[in-house]
């Protein structure tokens, strides 16, 4: 079994962030503010603040009972019976199967037409890649590598003889012993050309 360390309140993770379109490094600081929360159907949720260039957002993730990792994607605000918007945010959970090692559908597949008549078919799934050792500025870690693969196939109404395929990859290296991930890499393949999107690495881990 995989034993996750649940971080204590005040634990910080500082990530170095390099977007594809910039040579300037940025830094994200995750600070744990709550654990064991009940959010959007999950019961073991960790809540952190995320500080980046003076902006502060909220990040949530859940450790599943089987050891998998679910990342909360903010969807919309909750609404009461009278239609009033509530401050509570509804999250969609994207699960990375680092323990179950089964292919997981990250988001429901789409097969739809735009108002223009363009046709879009998409799929989004997460898989387990393997166990890897990573040496980073924050230390040397035994990691569990998972990958999200999103494929979008679009046929334009003005060019129905051709389809255009974009494939986006998100690779994440999880470390249960610190209760978080240490590396996050995004790439996209557009019509056969690979384009790096972002590279994020843990540079400092400060447990409480």
C-alpha positions as a printed NumPy array, in Angstrom:
array([[  0.   ,   0.   ,   0.   ],
       [  0.958,   3.648,  -0.452],
       [  1.178,   5.617,   2.788],
       [  0.552,   9.298,   2.264],
       [  1.844,  11.872,   4.7  ],
       [ -0.991,  14.319,   5.307],
       [  0.736,  17.702,   5.69 ],
       [  0.126,  19.774,   8.786],
       [ -1.308,  23.251,   8.659],
       [  1.488,  25.71 ,   7.868],
       [  3.485,  23.308,   5.679],
       [  4.863,  25.09 ,   2.61 ],
       [  5.864,  23.911,  -0.848],
       [  7.666,  26.405,  -3.094],
       [  7.722,  25.635,  -6.809],
       [  9.843,  27.17 ,  -9.547],
       [  7.664,  27.863, -12.562],
       [  8.891,  28.435, -16.097],
       [  6.16 ,  29.105, -18.682],
       [  6.889,  28.221, -22.303],
       [  6.663,  31.806, -23.55 ],
       [  9.081,  33.305, -21.032],
       [ 12.683,  32.925, -19.888],
       [ 11.787,  34.595, -16.573],
       [ 11.315,  32.23 , -13.649],
       [  8.329,  32.573, -11.361],
       [  7.589,  30.998,  -8.005],
       [  4.402,  29.495,  -6.584],
       [  4.118,  29.128,  -2.807],
       [  1.599,  26.573,  -1.549],
       [  0.721,  26.947,   2.148],
       [ -1.522,  24.336,   3.782],
       [ -4.381,  25.985,   5.694],
       [ -6.793,  23.083,   6.298],
       [ -6.804,  19.279,   6.21 ],
       [ -9.506,  16.612,   6.506],
       [-12.1  ,  18.793,   4.818],
       [-15.401,  17.68 ,   3.243],
       [-15.569,  19.32 ,  -0.182],
       [-17.608,  18.391,  -3.276],
       [-18.187,  14.8  ,  -2.179],
       [-14.667,  14.117,  -0.881],
       [-13.831,  13.636,   2.802],
       [-10.044,  13.84 ,   3.068],
       [ -9.344,  17.135,   1.327],
       [ -6.246,  19.274,   1.862],
       [ -6.727,  23.011,   1.263],
       [ -3.828,  25.354,   0.469],
       [ -3.379,  28.958,  -0.473],
       [ -1.275,  29.533,  -3.592],
       [  0.699,  32.777,  -3.853],
       [  2.033,  33.848,  -7.247],
       [  3.22 ,  37.386,  -8.086],
       [  1.069,  38.921,  -5.36 ],
       [ -2.05 ,  36.984,  -6.313],
       [ -3.498,  34.447,  -3.881],
       [ -5.71 ,  31.548,  -5.022],
       [ -6.96 ,  28.343,  -3.395],
       [ -5.823,  24.823,  -4.267],
       [ -7.541,  21.618,  -3.101],
       [ -6.595,  17.965,  -3.421],
       [ -7.841,  14.692,  -1.981],
       [ -6.05 ,  11.517,  -0.941],
       [ -8.36 ,   8.684,  -1.959],
       [ -8.912,   5.728,   0.384],
       [ -6.981,   3.472,  -2.042],
       [ -3.986,   5.838,  -2.219],
       [ -4.796,   7.561,  -5.522],
       [ -4.503,  11.366,  -5.773],
       [ -7.409,  13.576,  -6.879],
       [ -6.877,  17.189,  -7.872],
       [ -9.788,  19.591,  -7.467],
       [-10.59 ,  21.719, -10.526],
       [-12.772,  24.733,  -9.679],
       [-15.964,  24.442, -11.718],
       [-18.614,  26.885, -10.532],
       [-20.18 ,  28.435,  -7.455],
       [-22.916,  26.572,  -5.617],
       [-26.464,  27.944,  -5.903],
       [-29.212,  27.755,  -3.264],
       [-32.851,  26.77 ,  -3.884],
       [-33.757,  30.377,  -4.711],
       [-31.015,  30.692,  -7.31 ],
       [-28.697,  32.805,  -5.162],
       [-24.993,  32.276,  -5.805],
       [-23.17 ,  30.968,  -2.726],
       [-19.506,  31.51 ,  -1.847],
       [-18.937,  27.737,  -1.892],
       [-17.167,  26.529,  -5.039],
       [-18.07 ,  23.227,  -6.68 ],
       [-15.013,  21.219,  -7.706],
       [-14.579,  18.587, -10.409],
       [-12.174,  15.876,  -9.275],
       [ -9.458,  14.653, -11.611],
       [ -7.947,  11.404, -10.309],
       [ -4.396,  10.223, -10.987],
       [ -4.207,   6.408, -10.454],
       [ -0.83 ,   6.2  ,  -8.751],
       [ -2.02 ,   3.368,  -6.485],
       [ -4.737,   1.591,  -8.485],
       [ -2.621,   1.884, -11.672],
       [ -5.738,   1.698, -13.819],
       [ -6.656,   4.014, -16.662],
       [ -9.065,   6.652, -15.313],
       [-11.314,   8.909, -17.36 ],
       [-10.313,  12.405, -16.251],
       [-13.191,  14.256, -17.901],
       [-16.167,  12.882, -19.876],
       [-15.522,  12.533, -23.636],
       [-17.068,  15.121, -25.947],
       [-18.623,  14.789, -29.379],
       [-20.168,  18.122, -30.255],
       [-20.705,  20.744, -32.934],
       [-20.033,  24.454, -32.554],
       [-22.504,  27.03 , -33.818],
       [-20.2  ,  27.497, -36.813],
       [-20.651,  23.822, -37.715],
       [-17.132,  22.787, -36.716],
       [-17.044,  19.28 , -35.195],
       [-15.053,  18.457, -32.056],
       [-14.327,  15.037, -30.571],
       [-12.22 ,  14.891, -27.416],
       [-11.057,  12.443, -24.759],
       [ -9.192,  12.934, -21.485],
       [ -7.655,  10.143, -19.413],
       [ -5.076,   9.591, -16.678],
       [ -2.679,   6.656, -16.427],
       [  0.151,   5.444, -14.204],
       [  3.606,   5.594, -15.84 ],
       [  5.938,   4.16 , -13.201],
       [  8.262,   4.721, -10.243],
       [ 11.155,   7.124, -10.771],
       [ 13.936,   8.766,  -8.732],
       [ 14.163,  12.536,  -9.21 ],
       [ 16.969,  14.817,  -8.033],
       [ 15.651,  18.374,  -7.596],
       [ 16.855,  21.508,  -5.774],
       [ 14.577,  20.503,  -2.876],
       [ 16.107,  17.036,  -2.574],
       [ 16.189,  13.533,  -4.018],
       [ 12.815,  11.803,  -4.116],
       [ 11.297,   8.439,  -4.956],
       [  8.312,   9.454,  -7.075],
       [  5.194,   7.957,  -8.625],
       [  4.805,   9.252, -12.165],
       [  1.323,   9.703, -13.665],
       [  0.218,  11.195, -16.971],
       [ -2.92 ,  12.905, -18.215],
       [ -3.516,  12.691, -21.979],
       [ -6.107,  14.91 , -23.627],
       [ -6.818,  14.404, -27.337],
       [ -8.934,  16.819, -29.36 ],
       [ -9.867,  16.096, -32.979],
       [-11.504,  18.978, -34.836],
       [-13.048,  19.043, -38.295],
       [-13.728,  22.487, -39.736],
       [-16.878,  23.098, -41.731],
       [-14.745,  25.056, -44.213],
       [-12.278,  22.164, -44.617],
       [-14.227,  18.956, -44.068],
       [-11.673,  16.831, -45.908],
       [ -9.087,  17.321, -43.169],
       [ -9.059,  16.85 , -39.399],
       [ -6.747,  18.585, -36.96 ],
       [ -5.499,  16.71 , -33.917],
       [ -4.039,  18.299, -30.786],
       [ -2.732,  16.139, -27.951],
       [ -1.93 ,  17.659, -24.561],
       [  0.137,  15.84 , -21.933],
       [  0.396,  16.649, -18.231],
       [  3.049,  14.617, -16.405],
       [  3.098,  14.77 , -12.601],
       [  5.576,  13.122, -10.221],
       [  3.922,  12.487,  -6.837],
       [  5.748,  11.929,  -3.546],
       [  3.475,  10.457,  -0.836],
       [  6.23 ,  10.891,   1.795],
       [  5.847,  14.696,   1.565],
       [  2.131,  14.709,   0.797],
       [  2.397,  16.453,  -2.567],
       [  4.035,  16.347,  -5.994],
       [  7.566,  17.478,  -6.836],
       [  7.369,  18.046, -10.572],
       [  4.712,  19.003, -13.122],
       [  5.402,  19.145, -16.861],
       [  3.006,  20.165, -19.654],
       [  3.539,  19.66 , -23.377],
       [  1.286,  19.807, -26.404],
       [  1.553,  18.154, -29.802],
       [ -0.075,  20.316, -32.455],
       [ -0.313,  18.673, -35.889],
       [  2.78 ,  16.605, -35.138],
       [  4.848,  19.411, -33.589],
       [  5.724,  19.174, -29.872],
       [  5.368,  22.447, -27.979],
       [  6.525,  22.731, -24.311],
       [  3.883,  24.502, -22.218],
       [  5.199,  24.689, -18.662],
       [  7.717,  23.129, -16.305],
       [  7.212,  23.257, -12.532],
       [  9.683,  21.898,  -9.95 ],
       [  9.714,  21.864,  -6.158],
       [ 12.631,  23.981,  -4.927],
       [ 11.806,  24.117,  -1.198],
       [  9.779,  21.939,   1.153],
       [  9.098,  23.251,   4.674],
       [  7.095,  20.774,   6.776],
       [  5.448,  21.665,  10.086]])
